[in-house]
Amino acid sequence: MFKGKTVLTGVKPTGTPHLGNYLGAIKPAIALGNQATNHFMFIADYHAINAEKDPVVLNQKIKEVACVYLAFGLDPNHTVFYRQSDVPEITEITTILYAYTPKGLMNKSHAYKACVDKNREAGKPDDDGINMGLYTYPTLMAADILTFNTDIVPVGRDQIQHVEIARDIAGAFNAHYGEEVLKQPTYYIEESVAVVPGVDGRKMSKSYNNVIPLFADDKEIKKAVFSVPTDSRPIEEPKNPDEILVYEIYKSIATPEQLKEMADGLRGGKLGYGHIKNMLLSAVLDEVKEAREKYNYYMENYHEVEEMLKKGAEKARPIAQATLKRLKDKVFGR
Ligand code: ADP
Ligand code: TRP
């Protein structure tokens, strides 16, 4: 379904990933991108400044996210890989799109509404701490997408609304000029991607402190895996694998054969909790072994990554310039 299509993926620079980020976002994004005829992937650094005001921290996060994607096999020869801020046409396009964005659409954006709700709960004024970058960010996201004539935007469920806003803005622009100036994108949800549970059984998330990190040293990864709670039943007692959290986490990463081996061992009273934790640990370490080596290489030789991002922006800009020209010709009647 991605043959002949232009797919665009935006990633936030959020720091080093955990197993949930990798299996839920990074791995599928790279796989989908490889199937697309044209793939654009960018680091959403202008989006990030709304929340992160420390340039040192932000710069580090941008570096990390670039190295993570390359380490996991993003191919910069196939994918146009760039930083949003290296393609200034996107922000010019945003300015034009503002004129076609009803304010009411921004009021309805989940990201903004979530902040207002948080303020209300804390008894603060609605707009406390909310900047215009956050308020208007669906328009910048629309520009991210529309600039590259995108057909498909793979997203998590929380981002569906933003792609719909991009469609609406493009639709409003096209309707005004009576022709298709901007391509209207659709979103794509990978149904097979499951939520990875964390070491406490809730969704694995930075904010719950329950993650299995991927780029920490082996000891730290082992510590996380071994912190998964288990009971004191003896090895010989047959156990239902579906009631065991280690097995639930293993499901997200193991091959069907590996999974069967663990399930049979638990049911038959042959595998104890120490065994299954070691199996999970091995699976995690195997999955990321090569990526961790590459990640360290790229972090140490970041100038090479800079070069790749620069080249990506050089490929992206002519397309962005063409879109900008099309829009300017329309709005200024040139
Ligand atoms: P976190 O919850 O750790 O703050 P983010 O919100 O930054 O993670 O998520 C980054 C990406 O990783 C999103 O696309 C999100 O859907 C995905 N993701 C995060 N946690 C998980 C998880 N436990 N299982 C599957 N995907 C996840
Ligand atoms: N808003 C997205 C997120 O929070 C990141 C993003 C910015 C994006 N611009 C985009 C995603 C364009 C897809 C397309 O994850």
CSV table of C-alpha atoms and ligand atoms in Angstrom, one decimal:
chain,number,residue,atom,x,y,z
A,1,MET,CA,0.0,0.0,0.0
A,2,PHE,CA,3.0,2.3,0.2
A,3,LYS,CA,4.2,1.7,-3.4
A,4,GLY,CA,4.1,4.9,-5.4
A,5,LYS,CA,3.2,6.9,-2.3
A,6,THR,CA,4.9,9.6,-0.4
A,7,VAL,CA,5.1,8.8,3.3
A,8,LEU,CA,6.2,11.4,5.9
A,9,THR,CA,7.2,10.7,9.5
A,10,GLY,CA,7.9,13.3,12.1
A,11,VAL,CA,9.8,12.5,15.3
A,12,LYS,CA,10.1,14.5,18.4
A,13,PRO,CA,13.5,14.7,20.0
A,14,THR,CA,12.6,13.1,23.3
A,15,GLY,CA,15.9,11.5,24.4
A,16,THR,CA,17.1,8.0,24.4
A,17,PRO,CA,14.4,5.4,23.7
A,18,HIS,CA,13.1,2.5,25.8
A,19,LEU,CA,11.9,-0.8,24.5
A,20,GLY,CA,8.3,0.5,24.1
A,21,ASN,CA,9.4,3.4,22.0
A,22,TYR,CA,11.5,1.1,19.8
A,23,LEU,CA,8.9,-1.6,19.3
A,24,GLY,CA,6.0,0.8,19.1
A,25,ALA,CA,7.4,3.7,17.1
A,26,ILE,CA,11.0,3.4,15.8
A,27,LYS,CA,11.0,-0.1,14.3
A,28,PRO,CA,7.6,0.3,12.5
A,29,ALA,CA,8.5,3.8,11.2
A,30,ILE,CA,11.7,2.6,9.6
A,31,ALA,CA,9.9,-0.5,8.1
A,32,LEU,CA,7.1,1.6,6.7
A,33,GLY,CA,9.5,4.1,5.3
A,34,ASN,CA,11.4,1.4,3.5
A,35,GLN,CA,8.2,0.3,1.8
A,36,ALA,CA,7.3,3.8,0.6
A,37,THR,CA,8.4,5.0,-2.8
A,38,ASN,CA,9.2,8.4,-1.3
A,39,HIS,CA,10.0,8.6,2.4
A,40,PHE,CA,10.6,11.8,4.4
A,41,MET,CA,11.6,11.7,8.0
A,42,PHE,CA,12.4,14.7,10.0
A,43,ILE,CA,13.3,15.7,13.5
A,44,ALA,CA,10.6,18.1,14.8
A,45,ASP,CA,13.0,20.5,16.5
A,46,TYR,CA,10.7,23.6,16.1
A,47,HIS,CA,8.0,21.7,17.8
A,48,ALA,CA,10.4,20.8,20.6
A,49,ILE,CA,11.2,24.4,21.6
A,50,ASN,CA,7.7,24.9,22.8
A,51,ALA,CA,8.5,22.7,25.8
A,52,GLU,CA,12.3,22.6,26.0
A,53,LYS,CA,14.0,25.9,26.7
A,54,ASP,CA,17.5,24.7,27.6
A,55,PRO,CA,19.5,24.7,24.3
A,56,VAL,CA,22.1,22.3,25.7
A,57,VAL,CA,19.5,19.7,26.7
A,58,LEU,CA,17.6,20.2,23.4
A,59,ASN,CA,20.7,19.9,21.3
A,60,GLN,CA,21.6,16.7,23.1
A,61,LYS,CA,18.1,15.2,22.5
A,62,ILE,CA,18.3,16.1,18.8
A,63,LYS,CA,21.6,14.4,18.5
A,64,GLU,CA,20.3,11.3,20.3
A,65,VAL,CA,17.2,10.9,18.2
A,66,ALA,CA,19.2,11.3,15.0
A,67,CYS,CA,21.7,8.7,16.1
A,68,VAL,CA,18.9,6.3,17.3
A,69,TYR,CA,17.2,6.2,14.0
A,70,LEU,CA,20.4,5.7,12.0
A,71,ALA,CA,21.5,3.1,14.5
A,72,PHE,CA,18.3,1.1,14.0
A,73,GLY,CA,18.8,1.1,10.2
A,74,LEU,CA,17.2,4.2,8.7
A,75,ASP,CA,18.8,4.4,5.3
A,76,PRO,CA,19.5,8.1,4.5
A,77,ASN,CA,20.0,7.1,0.8
A,78,HIS,CA,16.3,6.0,0.6
A,79,THR,CA,14.8,8.3,3.2
A,80,VAL,CA,15.1,12.1,3.0
A,81,PHE,CA,16.2,12.6,6.6
A,82,TYR,CA,16.4,16.2,7.9
A,83,ARG,CA,15.9,18.6,10.7
A,84,GLN,CA,12.7,20.7,10.5
A,85,SER,CA,14.7,23.9,11.2
A,86,ASP,CA,17.0,23.3,8.3
A,87,VAL,CA,14.1,23.7,5.9
A,88,PRO,CA,13.0,27.3,6.5
A,89,GLU,CA,10.3,27.1,3.8
A,90,ILE,CA,8.3,25.0,6.2
A,91,THR,CA,7.9,28.0,8.5
A,92,GLU,CA,7.0,30.4,5.7
A,93,ILE,CA,4.4,27.9,4.5
A,94,THR,CA,3.1,27.8,8.1
A,95,THR,CA,2.6,31.6,8.0
A,96,ILE,CA,0.5,31.3,4.8
A,97,LEU,CA,-1.5,28.4,6.3
A,98,TYR,CA,-2.4,30.5,9.4
A,99,ALA,CA,-4.6,32.6,7.1
A,100,TYR,CA,-6.6,29.4,6.3
A,101,THR,CA,-6.7,28.0,9.8
A,102,PRO,CA,-9.8,28.8,11.8
A,103,LYS,CA,-8.9,29.7,15.4
A,104,GLY,CA,-11.6,27.3,16.6
A,105,LEU,CA,-9.7,24.4,15.1
A,106,MET,CA,-6.7,25.2,17.3
A,107,ASN,CA,-9.0,25.5,20.4
A,108,LYS,CA,-10.1,21.9,19.7
A,109,SER,CA,-6.6,20.5,19.4
A,110,HIS,CA,-6.0,17.7,21.9
A,111,ALA,CA,-2.5,18.9,22.8
A,112,TYR,CA,-3.8,22.3,23.8
A,113,LYS,CA,-6.9,21.0,25.5
A,114,ALA,CA,-4.9,18.6,27.6
A,115,CYS,CA,-2.8,21.5,28.9
A,116,VAL,CA,-5.9,23.5,29.7
A,117,ASP,CA,-7.4,20.5,31.5
A,118,LYS,CA,-4.2,20.1,33.6
A,119,ASN,CA,-4.3,23.8,34.5
A,120,ARG,CA,-8.0,23.5,35.6
A,121,GLU,CA,-7.2,20.5,37.7
A,122,ALA,CA,-4.4,22.5,39.4
A,123,GLY,CA,-6.7,25.4,40.0
A,124,LYS,CA,-4.7,27.6,37.6
A,125,PRO,CA,-5.9,30.0,34.9
A,126,ASP,CA,-6.8,28.1,31.6
A,127,ASP,CA,-3.8,29.4,29.6
A,128,ASP,CA,-1.2,29.3,32.4
A,129,GLY,CA,2.2,28.4,30.9
A,130,ILE,CA,0.8,27.8,27.4
A,131,ASN,CA,2.7,29.5,24.7
A,132,MET,CA,1.6,30.3,21.1
A,133,GLY,CA,3.9,27.6,19.8
A,134,LEU,CA,1.9,25.0,21.6
A,135,TYR,CA,-1.4,26.6,20.7
A,136,THR,CA,-0.7,26.8,17.0
A,137,TYR,CA,1.3,23.7,16.6
A,138,PRO,CA,-1.2,21.8,14.5
A,139,THR,CA,-0.7,24.4,11.8
A,140,LEU,CA,3.1,23.9,11.9
A,141,MET,CA,2.4,20.2,11.7
A,142,ALA,CA,0.1,20.7,8.8
A,143,ALA,CA,2.9,22.6,7.0
A,144,ASP,CA,5.4,19.8,7.8
A,145,ILE,CA,3.0,17.4,6.0
A,146,LEU,CA,1.6,19.5,3.2
A,147,THR,CA,5.0,20.9,2.1
A,148,PHE,CA,6.1,17.5,0.8
A,149,ASN,CA,2.8,16.6,-1.0
A,150,THR,CA,2.5,13.7,1.5
A,151,ASP,CA,0.0,10.9,0.8
A,152,ILE,CA,0.3,9.0,4.1
A,153,VAL,CA,1.4,10.0,7.6
A,154,PRO,CA,1.9,7.0,9.9
A,155,VAL,CA,0.9,8.0,13.4
A,156,GLY,CA,0.0,6.8,16.8
A,157,ARG,CA,-3.6,7.2,17.8
A,158,ASP,CA,-3.0,10.5,19.6
A,159,GLN,CA,-1.8,12.1,16.4
A,160,ILE,CA,-4.8,11.3,14.2
A,161,GLN,CA,-6.5,14.6,14.9
A,162,HIS,CA,-3.5,16.5,13.8
A,163,VAL,CA,-3.4,14.8,10.4
A,164,GLU,CA,-7.1,15.5,10.1
A,165,ILE,CA,-6.4,19.2,10.8
A,166,ALA,CA,-3.8,19.2,8.1
A,167,ARG,CA,-6.4,17.7,5.7
A,168,ASP,CA,-8.9,20.4,6.7
A,169,ILE,CA,-6.5,23.2,6.2
A,170,ALA,CA,-5.4,21.9,2.8
A,171,GLY,CA,-9.1,21.5,1.9
A,172,ALA,CA,-9.9,25.1,2.9
A,173,PHE,CA,-7.0,26.4,0.8
A,174,ASN,CA,-8.0,24.3,-2.2
A,175,ALA,CA,-11.7,25.2,-1.9
A,176,HIS,CA,-10.8,28.9,-1.9
A,177,TYR,CA,-8.8,28.6,-5.1
A,178,GLY,CA,-11.0,26.0,-6.7
A,179,GLU,CA,-8.2,23.6,-7.5
A,180,GLU,CA,-5.9,21.1,-5.8
A,181,VAL,CA,-3.0,23.3,-4.7
A,182,LEU,CA,-2.2,21.2,-1.7
A,183,LYS,CA,-2.5,17.4,-1.5
A,184,GLN,CA,-4.7,16.2,1.3
A,185,PRO,CA,-3.0,13.5,3.3
A,186,THR,CA,-4.4,10.5,5.1
A,187,TYR,CA,-3.1,8.9,8.3
A,188,TYR,CA,-2.1,5.3,8.8
A,189,ILE,CA,-2.3,3.4,12.0
A,190,GLU,CA,-0.3,0.2,12.3
A,191,GLU,CA,-2.8,-2.1,13.9
A,192,SER,CA,-0.3,-4.8,14.7
A,193,VAL,CA,1.7,-2.6,17.0
A,194,ALA,CA,0.9,-3.4,20.6
A,195,VAL,CA,1.5,-1.4,23.7
A,196,VAL,CA,4.5,-2.8,25.5
A,197,PRO,CA,4.0,-3.2,29.2
A,198,GLY,CA,6.6,-1.7,31.6
A,199,VAL,CA,8.4,-3.5,34.5
A,200,ASP,CA,5.4,-2.6,36.8
A,201,GLY,CA,2.7,-3.8,34.4
A,202,ARG,CA,1.5,-0.4,33.3
A,203,LYS,CA,2.2,1.0,29.8
A,204,MET,CA,6.0,1.3,29.5
A,205,SER,CA,6.6,5.1,29.7
A,206,LYS,CA,9.4,7.5,30.7
A,207,SER,CA,6.9,9.3,32.9
A,208,TYR,CA,6.1,6.1,34.9
A,209,ASN,CA,9.8,5.2,35.5
A,210,ASN,CA,9.1,1.6,34.5
A,211,VAL,CA,11.2,1.3,31.3
A,212,ILE,CA,13.6,-1.2,30.0
A,213,PRO,CA,16.3,1.2,28.5
A,214,LEU,CA,18.0,0.2,25.3
A,215,PHE,CA,21.1,2.3,25.3
A,216,ALA,CA,22.2,2.0,28.9
A,217,ASP,CA,25.0,-0.5,29.8
A,218,ASP,CA,24.2,-4.2,30.1
A,219,LYS,CA,24.0,-4.0,33.9
A,220,GLU,CA,21.4,-1.3,33.9
A,221,ILE,CA,19.3,-3.2,31.4
A,222,LYS,CA,19.6,-6.4,33.5
A,223,LYS,CA,18.6,-4.4,36.6
A,224,ALA,CA,15.4,-3.3,34.8
A,225,VAL,CA,14.5,-6.7,33.6
A,226,PHE,CA,15.1,-8.4,36.9
A,227,SER,CA,13.0,-5.8,38.7
A,228,VAL,CA,9.8,-7.2,37.1
A,229,PRO,CA,7.8,-8.5,40.0
A,230,THR,CA,7.2,-12.2,40.3
A,231,ASP,CA,5.7,-14.4,43.1
A,232,SER,CA,7.3,-17.1,45.2
A,233,ARG,CA,5.8,-20.2,43.6
A,234,PRO,CA,8.4,-22.9,43.0
A,235,ILE,CA,9.7,-23.9,39.6
A,236,GLU,CA,7.9,-27.2,39.5
A,237,GLU,CA,4.5,-25.6,39.9
A,238,PRO,CA,2.8,-25.3,36.5
A,239,LYS,CA,2.0,-21.7,35.7
A,240,ASN,CA,-0.3,-19.9,33.3
A,241,PRO,CA,2.0,-17.8,31.2
A,242,ASP,CA,-0.7,-15.2,30.5
A,243,GLU,CA,-0.6,-14.3,34.2
A,244,ILE,CA,3.1,-13.6,34.2
A,245,LEU,CA,4.4,-10.1,33.4
A,246,VAL,CA,7.8,-11.3,32.2
A,247,TYR,CA,5.9,-13.3,29.5
A,248,GLU,CA,3.7,-10.4,28.6
A,249,ILE,CA,6.8,-8.2,27.9
A,250,TYR,CA,8.5,-11.1,26.1
A,251,LYS,CA,5.5,-11.3,23.7
A,252,SER,CA,6.4,-7.9,22.3
A,253,ILE,CA,9.9,-9.0,21.3
A,254,ALA,CA,10.2,-12.8,21.0
A,255,THR,CA,9.8,-14.9,17.9
A,256,PRO,CA,6.8,-17.3,17.9
A,257,GLU,CA,9.2,-20.2,18.6
A,258,GLN,CA,10.9,-18.4,21.5
A,259,LEU,CA,7.5,-17.5,22.9
A,260,LYS,CA,6.3,-21.1,22.7
A,261,GLU,CA,9.4,-22.3,24.5
A,262,MET,CA,8.8,-19.9,27.4
A,263,ALA,CA,5.0,-20.8,27.5
A,264,ASP,CA,5.7,-24.5,27.5
A,265,GLY,CA,8.4,-24.2,30.1
A,266,LEU,CA,6.1,-22.3,32.4
A,267,ARG,CA,3.1,-24.6,31.9
A,268,GLY,CA,5.2,-27.7,32.4
A,269,GLY,CA,7.0,-26.4,35.6
A,270,LYS,CA,10.4,-26.5,33.8
A,271,LEU,CA,11.3,-22.8,33.8
A,272,GLY,CA,11.6,-20.6,36.9
A,273,TYR,CA,11.4,-16.9,37.1
A,274,GLY,CA,15.2,-16.5,37.0
A,275,HIS,CA,15.3,-18.5,33.7
A,276,ILE,CA,12.5,-16.5,32.0
A,277,LYS,CA,14.0,-13.2,33.1
A,278,ASN,CA,17.3,-14.2,31.5
A,279,MET,CA,15.4,-15.2,28.3
A,280,LEU,CA,13.8,-11.8,28.2
A,281,LEU,CA,17.2,-10.1,28.9
A,282,SER,CA,18.9,-12.1,26.1
A,283,ALA,CA,16.1,-11.2,23.6
A,284,VAL,CA,16.4,-7.5,24.4
A,285,LEU,CA,20.2,-7.5,24.2
A,286,ASP,CA,20.2,-9.5,20.9
A,287,GLU,CA,17.6,-7.2,19.4
A,288,VAL,CA,19.7,-4.1,20.1
A,289,LYS,CA,23.3,-5.4,20.1
A,290,GLU,CA,24.1,-4.0,16.6
A,291,ALA,CA,22.1,-0.9,17.1
A,292,ARG,CA,23.9,0.0,20.3
A,293,GLU,CA,27.3,-0.3,18.6
A,294,LYS,CA,26.1,1.8,15.7
A,295,TYR,CA,24.6,4.3,18.1
A,296,ASN,CA,27.8,4.7,20.0
A,297,TYR,CA,29.7,5.1,16.8
A,298,TYR,CA,27.3,7.9,15.5
A,299,MET,CA,27.4,9.7,18.9
A,300,GLU,CA,31.2,9.7,18.8
A,301,ASN,CA,31.3,10.7,15.1
A,302,TYR,CA,28.4,13.1,15.1
A,303,HIS,CA,30.0,15.2,12.3
A,304,GLU,CA,29.0,12.3,10.0
A,305,VAL,CA,25.4,12.6,11.1
A,306,GLU,CA,25.5,16.4,10.7
A,307,GLU,CA,26.6,15.8,7.1
A,308,MET,CA,23.7,13.3,6.5
A,309,LEU,CA,21.2,15.8,7.9
A,310,LYS,CA,22.6,18.6,5.8
A,311,LYS,CA,22.3,16.4,2.7
A,312,GLY,CA,18.7,15.5,3.7
A,313,ALA,CA,17.8,19.2,4.0
A,314,GLU,CA,19.4,19.8,0.6
A,315,LYS,CA,17.1,17.2,-0.9
A,316,ALA,CA,14.1,18.5,1.0
A,317,ARG,CA,14.4,22.2,0.2
A,318,PRO,CA,13.8,22.2,-3.6
A,319,ILE,CA,10.5,20.4,-2.9
A,320,ALA,CA,9.6,22.8,-0.1
A,321,GLN,CA,10.6,25.7,-2.4
A,322,ALA,CA,8.3,24.5,-5.1
A,323,THR,CA,5.3,24.2,-2.7
A,324,LEU,CA,6.0,27.6,-1.2
A,325,LYS,CA,6.1,29.1,-4.7
A,326,ARG,CA,2.8,27.5,-5.6
A,327,LEU,CA,1.2,29.0,-2.5
A,328,LYS,CA,2.7,32.4,-2.9
A,329,ASP,CA,1.6,32.5,-6.6
A,330,LYS,CA,-1.9,31.8,-5.4
A,331,VAL,CA,-2.1,34.1,-2.4
A,332,PHE,CA,-0.4,37.1,-4.1
A,333,GLY,CA,-1.9,36.4,-7.5
A,334,ARG,CA,1.4,36.2,-9.3
B,1,ADP,P1,6.9,8.0,26.8
B,1,ADP,O1,5.5,7.4,27.1
B,1,ADP,O2,7.9,7.1,27.3
B,1,ADP,O3,7.0,9.4,27.2
B,1,ADP,P2,6.6,9.0,24.2
B,1,ADP,O4,5.2,9.6,24.5
B,1,ADP,O5,7.7,10.0,24.0
B,1,ADP,O6,7.0,7.9,25.2
B,1,ADP,O7,6.4,8.1,22.9
B,1,ADP,C1,7.2,8.2,21.7
B,1,ADP,C2,6.6,7.1,20.8
B,1,ADP,O8,6.8,5.8,21.3
B,1,ADP,C3,5.1,7.3,20.5
B,1,ADP,O9,5.0,7.0,19.1
B,1,ADP,C4,4.5,6.2,21.3
B,1,ADP,O10,3.3,5.7,20.7
B,1,ADP,C5,5.5,5.1,21.4
B,1,ADP,N1,5.4,4.4,22.6
B,1,ADP,C6,5.7,4.9,23.9
B,1,ADP,N2,5.5,4.0,24.8
B,1,ADP,C7,5.1,2.9,24.2
B,1,ADP,C8,4.8,1.5,24.7
B,1,ADP,N3,4.8,1.2,26.0
B,1,ADP,N4,4.4,0.6,23.8
B,1,ADP,C9,4.4,0.9,22.4
B,1,ADP,N5,4.7,2.2,21.9
B,1,ADP,C10,5.1,3.1,22.8
B,2,TRP,N1,3.3,15.9,16.6
B,2,TRP,C1,4.0,14.7,16.4
B,2,TRP,C2,4.2,14.0,17.8
B,2,TRP,O1,3.9,14.5,18.8
B,2,TRP,C3,5.4,15.0,15.8
B,2,TRP,C4,5.2,15.6,14.5
B,2,TRP,C5,5.4,16.9,14.2
B,2,TRP,C6,4.8,15.0,13.3
B,2,TRP,N2,5.1,17.1,12.9
B,2,TRP,C7,4.7,16.0,12.3
B,2,TRP,C8,4.4,13.7,13.0
B,2,TRP,C9,4.3,15.7,11.0
B,2,TRP,C10,4.0,13.4,11.7
B,2,TRP,C11,3.9,14.4,10.7
B,2,TRP,O2,4.6,12.8,17.8
